[in-house]
XYZ file of C-alpha atoms in Angstrom:
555
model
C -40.848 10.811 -14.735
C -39.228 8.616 -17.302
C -35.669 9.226 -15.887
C -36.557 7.500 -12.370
C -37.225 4.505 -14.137
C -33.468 4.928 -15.633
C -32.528 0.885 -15.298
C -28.788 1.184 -15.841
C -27.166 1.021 -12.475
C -23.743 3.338 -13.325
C -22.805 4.993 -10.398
C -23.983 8.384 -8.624
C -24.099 9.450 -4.523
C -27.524 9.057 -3.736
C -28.574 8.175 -0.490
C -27.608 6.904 2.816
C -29.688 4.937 4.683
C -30.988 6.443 8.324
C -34.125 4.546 9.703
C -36.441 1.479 8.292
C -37.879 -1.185 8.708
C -36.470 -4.294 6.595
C -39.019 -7.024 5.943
C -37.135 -9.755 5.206
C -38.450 -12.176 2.124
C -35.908 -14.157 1.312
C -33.132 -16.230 2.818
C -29.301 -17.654 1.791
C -29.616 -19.962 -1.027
C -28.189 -23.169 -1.076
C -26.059 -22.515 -3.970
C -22.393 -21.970 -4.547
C -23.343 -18.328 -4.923
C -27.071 -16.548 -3.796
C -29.550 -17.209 -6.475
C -31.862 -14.384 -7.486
C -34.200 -12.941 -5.851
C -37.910 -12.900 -6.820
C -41.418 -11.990 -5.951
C -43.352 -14.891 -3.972
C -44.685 -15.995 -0.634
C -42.707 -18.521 0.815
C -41.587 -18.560 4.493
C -39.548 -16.163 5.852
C -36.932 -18.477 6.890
C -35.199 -21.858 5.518
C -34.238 -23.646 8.613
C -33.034 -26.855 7.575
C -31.723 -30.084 9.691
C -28.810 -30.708 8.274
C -27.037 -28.481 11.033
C -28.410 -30.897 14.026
C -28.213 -34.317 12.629
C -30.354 -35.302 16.027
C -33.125 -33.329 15.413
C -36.217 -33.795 13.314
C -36.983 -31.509 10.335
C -38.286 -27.762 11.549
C -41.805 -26.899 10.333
C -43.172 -23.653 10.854
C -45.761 -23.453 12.261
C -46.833 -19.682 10.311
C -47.691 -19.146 6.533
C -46.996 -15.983 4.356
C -50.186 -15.351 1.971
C -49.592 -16.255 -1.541
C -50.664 -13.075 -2.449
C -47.902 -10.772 -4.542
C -48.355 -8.044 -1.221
C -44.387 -7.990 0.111
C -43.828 -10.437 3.344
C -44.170 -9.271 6.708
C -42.517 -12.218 8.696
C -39.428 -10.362 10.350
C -38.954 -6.917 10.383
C -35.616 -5.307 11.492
C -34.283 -1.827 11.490
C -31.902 -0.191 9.323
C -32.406 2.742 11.087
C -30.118 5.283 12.649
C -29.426 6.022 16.275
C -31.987 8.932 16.065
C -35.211 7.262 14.399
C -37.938 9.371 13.203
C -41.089 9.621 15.760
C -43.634 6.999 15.437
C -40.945 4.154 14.079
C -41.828 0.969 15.439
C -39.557 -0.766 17.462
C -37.707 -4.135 15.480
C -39.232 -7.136 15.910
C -38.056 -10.513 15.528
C -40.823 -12.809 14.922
C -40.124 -16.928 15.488
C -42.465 -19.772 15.384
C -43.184 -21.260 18.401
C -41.294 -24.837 19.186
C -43.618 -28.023 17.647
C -44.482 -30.412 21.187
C -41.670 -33.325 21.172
C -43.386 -36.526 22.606
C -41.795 -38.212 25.281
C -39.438 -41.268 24.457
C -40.721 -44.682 25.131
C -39.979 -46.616 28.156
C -37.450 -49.459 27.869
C -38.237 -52.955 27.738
C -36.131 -54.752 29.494
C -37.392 -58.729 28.917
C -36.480 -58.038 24.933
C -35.075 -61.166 22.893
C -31.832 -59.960 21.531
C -31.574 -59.639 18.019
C -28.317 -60.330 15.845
C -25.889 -57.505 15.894
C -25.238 -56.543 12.197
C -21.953 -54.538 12.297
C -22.208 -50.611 11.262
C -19.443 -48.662 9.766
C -17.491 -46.484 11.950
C -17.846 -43.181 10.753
C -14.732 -40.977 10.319
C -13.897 -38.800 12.922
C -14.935 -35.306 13.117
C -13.331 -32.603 14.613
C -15.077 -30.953 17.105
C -17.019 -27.718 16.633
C -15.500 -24.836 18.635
C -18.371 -22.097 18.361
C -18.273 -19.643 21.422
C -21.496 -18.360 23.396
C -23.110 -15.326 21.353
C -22.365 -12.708 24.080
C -19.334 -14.059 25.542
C -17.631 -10.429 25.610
C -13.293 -11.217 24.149
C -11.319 -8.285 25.385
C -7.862 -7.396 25.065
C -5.350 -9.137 26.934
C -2.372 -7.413 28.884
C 0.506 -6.532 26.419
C -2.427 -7.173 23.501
C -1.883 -3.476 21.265
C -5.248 -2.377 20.228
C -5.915 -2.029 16.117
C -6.971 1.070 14.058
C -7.748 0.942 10.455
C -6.882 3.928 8.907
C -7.891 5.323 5.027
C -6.008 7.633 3.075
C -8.476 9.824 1.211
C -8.564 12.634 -1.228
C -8.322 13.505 -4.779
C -5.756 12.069 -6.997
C -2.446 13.326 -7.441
C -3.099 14.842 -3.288
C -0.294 12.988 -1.829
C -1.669 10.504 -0.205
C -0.009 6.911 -1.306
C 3.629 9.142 -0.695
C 2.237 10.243 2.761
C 1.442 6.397 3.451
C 4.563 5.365 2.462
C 6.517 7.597 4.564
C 4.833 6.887 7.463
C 5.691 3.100 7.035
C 9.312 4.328 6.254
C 9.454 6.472 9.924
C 7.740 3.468 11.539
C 10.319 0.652 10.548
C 7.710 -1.254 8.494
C 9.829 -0.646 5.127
C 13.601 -0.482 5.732
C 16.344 2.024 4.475
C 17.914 -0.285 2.068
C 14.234 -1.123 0.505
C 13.705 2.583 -0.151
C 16.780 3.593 -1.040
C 16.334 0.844 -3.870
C 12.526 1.986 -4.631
C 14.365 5.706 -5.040
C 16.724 4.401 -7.705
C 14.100 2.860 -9.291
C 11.735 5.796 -9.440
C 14.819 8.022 -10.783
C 15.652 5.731 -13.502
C 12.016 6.068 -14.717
C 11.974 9.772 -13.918
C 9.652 9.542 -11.127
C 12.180 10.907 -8.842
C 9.280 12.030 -6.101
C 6.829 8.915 -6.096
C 9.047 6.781 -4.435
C 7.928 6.787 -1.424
C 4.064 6.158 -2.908
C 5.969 2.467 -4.176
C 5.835 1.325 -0.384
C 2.209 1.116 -1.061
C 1.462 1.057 -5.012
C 2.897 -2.001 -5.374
C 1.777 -3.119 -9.250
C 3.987 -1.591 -12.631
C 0.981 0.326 -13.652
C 0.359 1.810 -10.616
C 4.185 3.103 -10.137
C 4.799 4.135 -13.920
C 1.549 6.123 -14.072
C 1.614 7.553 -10.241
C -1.781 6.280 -10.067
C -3.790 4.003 -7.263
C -6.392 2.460 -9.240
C -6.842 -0.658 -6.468
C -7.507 0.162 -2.426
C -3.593 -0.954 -1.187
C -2.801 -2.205 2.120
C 0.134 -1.226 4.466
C 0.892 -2.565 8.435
C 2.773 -0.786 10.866
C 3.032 -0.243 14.384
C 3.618 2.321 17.430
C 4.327 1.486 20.750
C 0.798 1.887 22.007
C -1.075 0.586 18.571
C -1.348 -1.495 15.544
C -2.200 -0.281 12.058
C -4.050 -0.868 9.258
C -3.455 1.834 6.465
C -5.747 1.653 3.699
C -5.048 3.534 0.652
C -7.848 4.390 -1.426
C -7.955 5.372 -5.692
C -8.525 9.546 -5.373
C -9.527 9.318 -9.469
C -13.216 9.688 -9.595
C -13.304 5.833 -11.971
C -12.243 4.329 -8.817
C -14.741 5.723 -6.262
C -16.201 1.541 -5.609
C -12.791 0.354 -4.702
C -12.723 3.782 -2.378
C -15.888 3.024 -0.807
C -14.876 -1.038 -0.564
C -12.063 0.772 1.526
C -13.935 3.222 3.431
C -16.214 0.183 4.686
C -13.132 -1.038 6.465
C -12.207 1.764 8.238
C -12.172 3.523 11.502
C -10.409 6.813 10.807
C -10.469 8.744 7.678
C -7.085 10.967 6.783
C -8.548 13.508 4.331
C -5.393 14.511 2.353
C -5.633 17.792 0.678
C -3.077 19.784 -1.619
C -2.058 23.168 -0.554
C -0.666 23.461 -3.518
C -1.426 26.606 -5.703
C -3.821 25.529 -8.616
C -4.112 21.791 -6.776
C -6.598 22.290 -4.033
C -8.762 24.422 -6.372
C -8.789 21.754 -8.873
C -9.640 18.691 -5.764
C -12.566 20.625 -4.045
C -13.967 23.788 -6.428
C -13.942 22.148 -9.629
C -15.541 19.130 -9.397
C -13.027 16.938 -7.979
C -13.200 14.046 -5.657
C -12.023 16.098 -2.331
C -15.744 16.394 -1.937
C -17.341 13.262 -3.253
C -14.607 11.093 -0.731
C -15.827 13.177 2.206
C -19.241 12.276 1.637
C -18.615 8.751 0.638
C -16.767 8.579 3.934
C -19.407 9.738 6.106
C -21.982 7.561 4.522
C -19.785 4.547 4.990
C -19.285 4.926 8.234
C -15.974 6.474 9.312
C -15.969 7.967 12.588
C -13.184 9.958 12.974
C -12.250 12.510 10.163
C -8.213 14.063 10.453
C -7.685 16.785 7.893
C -4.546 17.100 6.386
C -3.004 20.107 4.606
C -0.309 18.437 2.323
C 2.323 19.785 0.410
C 3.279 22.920 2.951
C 7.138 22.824 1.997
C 5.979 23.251 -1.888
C 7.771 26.793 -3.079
C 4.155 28.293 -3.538
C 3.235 27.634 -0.324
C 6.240 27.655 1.901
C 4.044 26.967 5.211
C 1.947 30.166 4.684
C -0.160 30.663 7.390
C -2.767 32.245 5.187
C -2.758 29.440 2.758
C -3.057 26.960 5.510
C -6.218 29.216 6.884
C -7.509 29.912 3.058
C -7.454 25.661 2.709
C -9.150 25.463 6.196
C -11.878 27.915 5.368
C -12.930 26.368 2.287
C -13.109 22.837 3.213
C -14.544 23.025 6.922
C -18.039 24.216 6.123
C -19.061 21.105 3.188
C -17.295 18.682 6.189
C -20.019 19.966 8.676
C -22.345 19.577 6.168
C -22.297 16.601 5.165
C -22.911 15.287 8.731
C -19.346 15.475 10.963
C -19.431 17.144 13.826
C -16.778 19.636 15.289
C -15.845 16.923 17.956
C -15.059 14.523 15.275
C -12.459 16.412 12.808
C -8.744 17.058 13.612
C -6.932 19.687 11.055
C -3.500 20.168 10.610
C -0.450 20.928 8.345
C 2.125 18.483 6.572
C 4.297 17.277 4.438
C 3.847 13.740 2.787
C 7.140 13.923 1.022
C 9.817 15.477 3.581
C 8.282 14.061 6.583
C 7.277 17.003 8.449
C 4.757 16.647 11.236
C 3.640 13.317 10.528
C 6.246 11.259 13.349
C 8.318 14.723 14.492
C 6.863 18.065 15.510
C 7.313 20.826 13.085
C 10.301 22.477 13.552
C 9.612 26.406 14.864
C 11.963 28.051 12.131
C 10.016 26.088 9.310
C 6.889 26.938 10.602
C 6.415 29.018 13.923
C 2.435 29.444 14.087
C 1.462 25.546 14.754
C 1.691 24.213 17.777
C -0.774 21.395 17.797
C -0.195 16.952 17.918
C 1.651 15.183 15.105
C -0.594 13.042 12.967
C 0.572 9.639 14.460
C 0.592 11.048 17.871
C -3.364 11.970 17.097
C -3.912 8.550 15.966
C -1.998 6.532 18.481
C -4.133 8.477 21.099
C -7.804 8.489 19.194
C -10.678 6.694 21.211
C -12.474 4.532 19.249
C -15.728 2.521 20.762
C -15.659 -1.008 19.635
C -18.563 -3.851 20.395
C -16.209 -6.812 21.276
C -19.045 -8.676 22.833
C -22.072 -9.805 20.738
C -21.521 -12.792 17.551
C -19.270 -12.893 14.908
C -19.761 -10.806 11.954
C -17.101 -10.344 9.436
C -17.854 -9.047 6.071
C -15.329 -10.422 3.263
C -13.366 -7.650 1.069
C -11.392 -9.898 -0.743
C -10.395 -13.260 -0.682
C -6.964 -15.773 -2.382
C -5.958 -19.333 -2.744
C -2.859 -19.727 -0.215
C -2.711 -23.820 1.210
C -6.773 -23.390 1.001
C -9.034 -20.648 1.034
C -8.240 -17.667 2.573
C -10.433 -14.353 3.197
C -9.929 -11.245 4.062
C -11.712 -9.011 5.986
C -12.417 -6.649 9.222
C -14.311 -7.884 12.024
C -16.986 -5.875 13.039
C -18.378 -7.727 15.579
C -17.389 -10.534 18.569
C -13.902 -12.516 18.037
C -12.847 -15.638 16.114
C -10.459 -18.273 17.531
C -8.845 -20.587 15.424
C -10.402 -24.454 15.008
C -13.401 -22.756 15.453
C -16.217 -23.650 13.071
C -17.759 -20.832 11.103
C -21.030 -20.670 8.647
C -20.129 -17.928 5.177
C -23.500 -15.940 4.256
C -25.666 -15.836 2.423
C -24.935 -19.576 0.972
C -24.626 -21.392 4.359
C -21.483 -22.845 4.086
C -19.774 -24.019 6.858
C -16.277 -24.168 7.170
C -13.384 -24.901 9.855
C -11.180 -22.029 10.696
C -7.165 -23.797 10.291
C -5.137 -20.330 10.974
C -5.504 -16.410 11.069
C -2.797 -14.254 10.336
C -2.348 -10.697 11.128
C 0.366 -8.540 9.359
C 2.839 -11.338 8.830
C 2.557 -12.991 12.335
C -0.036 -15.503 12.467
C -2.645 -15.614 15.582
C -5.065 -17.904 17.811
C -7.854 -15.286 18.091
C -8.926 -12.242 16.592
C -11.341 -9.275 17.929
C -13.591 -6.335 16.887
C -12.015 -3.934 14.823
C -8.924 -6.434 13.593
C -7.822 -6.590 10.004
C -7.063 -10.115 9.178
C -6.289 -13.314 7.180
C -8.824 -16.481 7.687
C -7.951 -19.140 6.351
C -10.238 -22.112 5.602
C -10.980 -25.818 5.395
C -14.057 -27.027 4.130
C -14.966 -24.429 1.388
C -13.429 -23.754 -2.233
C -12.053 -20.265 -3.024
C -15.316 -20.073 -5.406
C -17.296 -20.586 -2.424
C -16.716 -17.320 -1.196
C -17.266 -14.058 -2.400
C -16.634 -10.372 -1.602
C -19.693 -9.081 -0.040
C -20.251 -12.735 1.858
C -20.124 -12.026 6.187
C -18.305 -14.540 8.434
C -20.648 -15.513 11.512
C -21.369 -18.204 13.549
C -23.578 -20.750 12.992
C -25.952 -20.807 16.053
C -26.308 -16.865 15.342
C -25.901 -16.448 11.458
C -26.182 -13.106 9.596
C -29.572 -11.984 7.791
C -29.694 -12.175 3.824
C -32.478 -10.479 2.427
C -33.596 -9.687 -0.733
C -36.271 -6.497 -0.282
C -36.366 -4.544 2.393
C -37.479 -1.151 3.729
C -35.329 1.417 4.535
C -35.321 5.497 4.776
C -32.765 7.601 2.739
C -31.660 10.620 2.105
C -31.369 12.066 -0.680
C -27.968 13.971 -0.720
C -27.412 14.509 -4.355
C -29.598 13.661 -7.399
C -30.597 16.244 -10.502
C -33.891 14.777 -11.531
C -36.558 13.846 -9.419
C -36.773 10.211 -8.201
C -39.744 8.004 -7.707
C -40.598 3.921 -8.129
C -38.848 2.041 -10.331
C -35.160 3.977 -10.090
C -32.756 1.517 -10.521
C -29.449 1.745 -8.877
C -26.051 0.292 -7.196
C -26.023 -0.247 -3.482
C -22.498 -0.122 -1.490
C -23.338 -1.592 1.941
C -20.032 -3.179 3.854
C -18.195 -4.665 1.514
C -21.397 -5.724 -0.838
C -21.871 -4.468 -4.210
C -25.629 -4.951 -5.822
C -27.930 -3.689 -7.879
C -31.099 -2.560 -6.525
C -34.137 -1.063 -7.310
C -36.850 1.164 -5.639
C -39.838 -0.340 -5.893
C -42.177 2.085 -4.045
C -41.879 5.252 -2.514
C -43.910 4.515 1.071
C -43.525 7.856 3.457
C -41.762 11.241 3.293
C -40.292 12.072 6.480
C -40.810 15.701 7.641
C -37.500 17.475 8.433
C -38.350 19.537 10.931
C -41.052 16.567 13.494
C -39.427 13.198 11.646
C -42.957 12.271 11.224
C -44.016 9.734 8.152
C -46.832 11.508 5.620
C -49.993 9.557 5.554
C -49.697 9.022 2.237
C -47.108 7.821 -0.323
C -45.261 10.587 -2.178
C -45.077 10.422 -6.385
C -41.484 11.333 -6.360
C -39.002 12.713 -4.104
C -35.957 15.174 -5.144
C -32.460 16.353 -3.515
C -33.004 17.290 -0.109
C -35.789 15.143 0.658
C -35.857 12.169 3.322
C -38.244 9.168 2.545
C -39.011 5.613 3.695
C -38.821 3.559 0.675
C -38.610 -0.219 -0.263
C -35.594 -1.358 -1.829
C -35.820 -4.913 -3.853
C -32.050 -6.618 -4.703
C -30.886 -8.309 -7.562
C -29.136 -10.984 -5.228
C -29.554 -11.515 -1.339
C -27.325 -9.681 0.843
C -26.493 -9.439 3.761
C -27.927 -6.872 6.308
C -28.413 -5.725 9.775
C -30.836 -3.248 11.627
C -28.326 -0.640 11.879
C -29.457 0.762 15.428
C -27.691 -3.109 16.658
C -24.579 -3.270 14.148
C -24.389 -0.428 12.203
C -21.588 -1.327 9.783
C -24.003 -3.836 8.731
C -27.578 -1.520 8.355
C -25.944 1.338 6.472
C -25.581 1.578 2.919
C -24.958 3.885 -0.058
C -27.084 4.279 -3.530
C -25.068 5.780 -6.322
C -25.942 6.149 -10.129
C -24.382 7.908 -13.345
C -20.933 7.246 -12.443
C -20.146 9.660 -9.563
């Protein structure tokens, strides 16, 4: 019992969250950065004045007992599209509107008074804030965006297999590479060269290590790219997961070479913990990719290929992908072969199948371009202002619009997005980009924050209720367990603060009573207090925003 009440939040997989109900007791602070949270009754919501200067200070009209019982004001759903039976459907609950008396008549036969002269306030520019549902699409000639994320256990190929595909797709030119090869072969790193397109700091290159998520941009003639490249060493697994948040399509790079893939999947190494971390992050799509089939131990070996294959498919089903959703096949990161060109028959005659960026120029990928805008930041630079970066996950953004940050409420004016190096005048669901921003300092802003509009902003909570499972945990687990929660591009600590229901695999239904503890295996409604208020969504509406991971102990 005493190691569920461990209180150092290292880092473990834990959970993912499936179904809940979030009650939310707390709202954005007013503060540079979310103060936090604590017990207490207050109201649910802070609505405040200051964003209609015409209107008269809200008052609700409800009151939350004073009592330390957890607030029931709002309750939302962090649920998954399959909710266990009995689950209540979310409900928003608002206080009704206060009765506005009628203005007074005019009188017309009233002795004019002296007219003292005001000052003439400055102008302001105006506030361009589109409808909530107004549903952006994609204009004629407009290329659609995937973002892509290289993942897989260190040393598996996969910042060389980014780099050549920027190489093949004209994003990084002959002459650059050619110089990144001579540069590589004076520090006798002859073979990462190509990895240099996308490791772009000394460390990185001299040790052949990605120890920071790296961005690349390319195009095809049907789509633009995003290629994230995520750390494979297992110290790096939260910039991996600040990655995999991003994403739409996961490549799973895997060694086929002899020793390699042994030492990635069957002994511990990340192969597995990245597939999982994947799935629980929310990437769709999942293309397996056999690297390393020209190495001399392998020599594209059908029976390697199949041995690989055999090994690896079973945990991917397991861990929640479904046939449907994973694409296999065999490459080579370093000479190129079947990532742009199809394999040529007298290197290997027994494939037959796409090319990877033929798969991913031609992957369908559902997108929600109607709705408000929700943008969770990753990262964020001074560049003539503030600028943050970030994938949209919901509605569009046009620039001169005027956006509100969460959870601190600040407002800002949107002066220019860019996009790869171009810049733009709007950007959509499931685009990559550059804001940048007037009206907010660079400390403003932090990773984790969510761009949104103003007249539908983002809920911050601070406790909430949500069911897990538990996917991998040694010890038992019950009240009190403190640990880190991943969810979009947030990083907290957390703690569970009560066990509520188990959920029954077999019916989904909720126990009557609380359990003491839950272990590995086991799927429970529990409720989850944060150190700071974050940012969250019932996941059934925007599920980037209602899923999240618990990890502990490093792993």
């Amino acid at each position: 019992m005493s190691d569920c009440n461990n209180t150092s939040p290292t880092d473990k997989t834990l959970a993912e969250s499936t179904n809940a109900a979030l009650n939310i007791t707390d709202t954005a602070a007013s503060s540079k950065k979310p103060a936090a949270c604590g017990g207490g009754g207050g109201p649910a919501f802070n609505f405040k004045s200051s964003f209609n200067f015409g209107a008269s200070e809200f008052v609700p009209t409800w009151s939350v007992p004073s009592t330390p019982a957890p607030a029931k004001a709002v309750s939302l759903s962090l649920g998954s599209s399959k909710p266990v039976s009995e689950a209540a459907k979310p409900v928003l609950e608002t206080a009704k509107p206060l009765p506005v008396a009628a203005p007074a008549p005019k009188e017309e036969n009233v002795a004019k008074k002296a007219v003292v002269p005001t000052p003439v306030p400055a102008p302001v520019a105006p506030v361009i804030d589109e409808p909530e549902e107004e549903d952006i699409r994609l204009g004629e000639g407009v290329k659609k965006h995937l973002n892509i994320i290289f993942l897989g256990h260190v040393d598996a190929g996969k910042s060389t297999m980014g780099g050549h595909i920027l190489f093949l797709t004209g994003m990084v030119d002959k002459r650059t590479m050619e110089k990144y090869e001579r540069e590589a072969k004076e520090l006798g790193r002859e073979s990462w060269y190509l990895s240099w397109a996308l490791d772009l700091n000394q460390e990185e290159r001299s040790k052949g290590k990605t120890t920071e998520y790296g961005r690349g941009y390319f195009e095809t003639e049907q789509r633009r790219f995003t290629i994230i490249d995520a750390p494979g060493h297992k110290t790096f697994v939260p910039s991996m997961l600040g990655g995999a948040a991003q994403a739409d399509v996961g490549v799973l790079v895997i060694s086929a070479r002899k020793g390699e893939f042994e030492t990635g999947f069957e002994k511990g190494g990340q192969t597995r913990e990245h597939t999982l971390l994947a799935k629980t992050a929310g990437v769709k799509r999942l293309i397996v990719v056999i690297n390393k089939m020209d190495d001399p131990t392998v020599q594209f070996s059908k029976e390697r290929y199949d041995e690989c294959v055999g090994k690896i498919m079973p945990y991917i089903k397991g861990v929640g992908y479904q046939k449907a959703d994973i694409d296999i096949m065999p490459v080579s990161g370093f000479t190129g072969a079947n990532l742009k060109e199809p394999l040529d028959s007298a290197v290997c005659d027994w494939y037959t199948g796409p090319t990877l960026l033929y798969l991913l120029d031609n992957m369908i990928i559902d997108r929600k371009y109607s709705g408000p805008l929700m943008m969770p930041i990753a990262d964020k630079m001074k560049d003539m202002g503030t600028v943050v970066l970030g994938k949209i996950e919901s509605g569009s953004v046009k620039k001169g619009q005027t956006i509100m940050l969460m959870p601190n409420r600040r407002t800002a004016e949107v002066t220019a997005i860019m996009q790869e190096d171009s810049e733009i005048t709007v950007a959509m669901t499931g685009d990559n980009v550059r804001v940048r921003l007037r009206g907010v300092e660079e400390d403003d802003v932090m990773s984790g924050f969510v761009m949104c509009q103003i007249k539908k902003p983002v809920h911050s909570v601070c406790a909430f209720e949500a069911q897990i499972a538990i996917i991998e945990y040694k010890s038992i687990m019950c009240a009190g367990y403190s640990a880190v929660m991943h969810i979009h591009t947030a990083v907290e600590e957390v703690s569970i603060t009560s066990l509520i229901h188990m959920i029954d695999k077999k019916t989904g239904r909720k126990s009557k009573h609380p359990p003491k503890f839950v272990k590995k295996g086991d799927s429970v409604i529990v409720r989850i207090d944060v150190s700071q208020s974050v940012c969250a969504e019932p996941y059934a509406e925007y599920p980037q925003l209602g899923r999240f991971t618990l990890r502990d102990e490093g792993k």
